[in-house]
Amino acid sequence: MRHDPLRAAYDAGLKSGLDKGFPNACPFAGHEAMDQRFAWLSGFSVGKIVRAKDA
């Protein structure tokens, strides 16, 4: 199975959004990592919504 950097970024964002103990700052910056940044922010947003519904 091949490593998918976008999936890894999404999963990291999701975990960050779900867990209060994780930092809310995206680790990806700059134009080189724009795809990963978008994937991380997407996962983070989903995690925040799920956490808000569970609260």
Short mmCIF file of N, CA, C and O in Angstrom, two decimals, residues 1-4 6 9 12-13 15-16 18 21 26 28-30 37 40-41 43 45-46 49 55:
data_model
loop_
_atom_site.label_atom_id
_atom_site.label_comp_id
_atom_site.label_asym_id
_atom_site.label_seq_id
_atom_site.Cartn_x
_atom_site.Cartn_y
_atom_site.Cartn_z
N MET A 1 0.83 -1.18 0.00
CA MET A 1 0.00 0.00 0.00
C MET A 1 0.88 1.24 0.00
O MET A 1 1.82 1.35 0.76
N ARG A 2 0.57 2.18 -0.86
CA ARG A 2 1.35 3.41 -1.02
C ARG A 2 0.95 4.45 0.01
O ARG A 2 -0.22 4.59 0.35
N HIS A 3 1.93 5.19 0.51
CA HIS A 3 1.67 6.27 1.45
C HIS A 3 1.04 7.45 0.71
O HIS A 3 1.57 7.92 -0.29
N ASP A 4 -0.10 7.91 1.18
CA ASP A 4 -0.79 9.04 0.57
C ASP A 4 -0.65 10.26 1.48
O ASP A 4 -1.26 10.30 2.56
N LEU A 6 -1.79 13.25 1.25
CA LEU A 6 -3.03 14.00 1.47
C LEU A 6 -3.92 13.30 2.48
O LEU A 6 -4.54 13.95 3.33
N ALA A 9 -2.43 13.92 5.87
CA ALA A 9 -2.71 15.29 6.32
C ALA A 9 -4.15 15.42 6.79
O ALA A 9 -4.43 16.04 7.82
N ALA A 12 -4.52 13.68 10.16
CA ALA A 12 -3.93 14.50 11.23
C ALA A 12 -4.84 15.66 11.60
O ALA A 12 -5.01 15.98 12.77
N GLY A 13 -5.44 16.30 10.60
CA GLY A 13 -6.38 17.39 10.86
C GLY A 13 -7.62 16.91 11.58
O GLY A 13 -8.12 17.56 12.50
N LYS A 15 -7.88 14.28 13.55
CA LYS A 15 -7.49 13.96 14.92
C LYS A 15 -7.36 15.24 15.75
O LYS A 15 -7.79 15.30 16.89
N SER A 16 -6.78 16.27 15.15
CA SER A 16 -6.62 17.55 15.84
C SER A 16 -7.98 18.18 16.14
O SER A 16 -8.20 18.75 17.21
N LEU A 18 -10.84 16.60 16.55
CA LEU A 18 -11.60 15.77 17.49
C LEU A 18 -11.08 15.87 18.91
O LEU A 18 -11.83 15.71 19.86
N GLY A 21 -6.79 18.17 23.13
CA GLY A 21 -5.39 18.24 23.50
C GLY A 21 -4.45 18.52 22.35
O GLY A 21 -3.27 18.77 22.56
N CYS A 26 -2.37 24.56 11.83
CA CYS A 26 -2.02 23.68 10.73
C CYS A 26 -0.50 23.62 10.58
O CYS A 26 0.16 24.65 10.53
N PHE A 28 1.16 22.73 8.02
CA PHE A 28 1.57 22.94 6.63
C PHE A 28 1.43 24.41 6.27
O PHE A 28 0.40 25.02 6.51
N ALA A 29 2.47 24.96 5.69
CA ALA A 29 2.45 26.37 5.30
C ALA A 29 3.14 26.54 3.95
O ALA A 29 3.94 25.71 3.54
N GLY A 30 2.82 27.61 3.28
CA GLY A 30 3.47 27.92 2.02
C GLY A 30 2.79 27.27 0.83
O GLY A 30 1.96 26.39 0.96
N ARG A 37 -2.20 21.37 3.18
CA ARG A 37 -2.84 22.34 4.06
C ARG A 37 -4.36 22.26 3.91
O ARG A 37 -5.10 22.25 4.88
N TRP A 40 -5.56 19.04 5.53
CA TRP A 40 -5.53 19.15 6.99
C TRP A 40 -6.71 19.99 7.48
O TRP A 40 -7.41 19.62 8.41
N LEU A 41 -6.93 21.13 6.85
CA LEU A 41 -8.03 22.01 7.26
C LEU A 41 -9.39 21.35 7.06
O LEU A 41 -10.30 21.55 7.87
N GLY A 43 -10.02 18.06 7.25
CA GLY A 43 -10.14 17.10 8.34
C GLY A 43 -10.39 17.78 9.67
O GLY A 43 -11.22 17.33 10.47
N SER A 45 -11.86 20.65 10.20
CA SER A 45 -13.23 21.16 10.22
C SER A 45 -14.23 20.06 10.52
O SER A 45 -15.16 20.25 11.32
N VAL A 46 -14.06 18.90 9.90
CA VAL A 46 -14.94 17.77 10.17
C VAL A 46 -14.83 17.35 11.63
O VAL A 46 -15.84 17.11 12.31
N ILE A 49 -16.72 19.75 13.92
CA ILE A 49 -18.17 19.58 13.81
C ILE A 49 -18.62 18.34 14.59
O ILE A 49 -19.59 18.39 15.35
N ALA A 55 -20.85 17.07 22.06
CA ALA A 55 -20.81 17.80 23.34
C ALA A 55 -22.20 18.05 23.90
O ALA A 55 -23.19 18.01 23.32
#
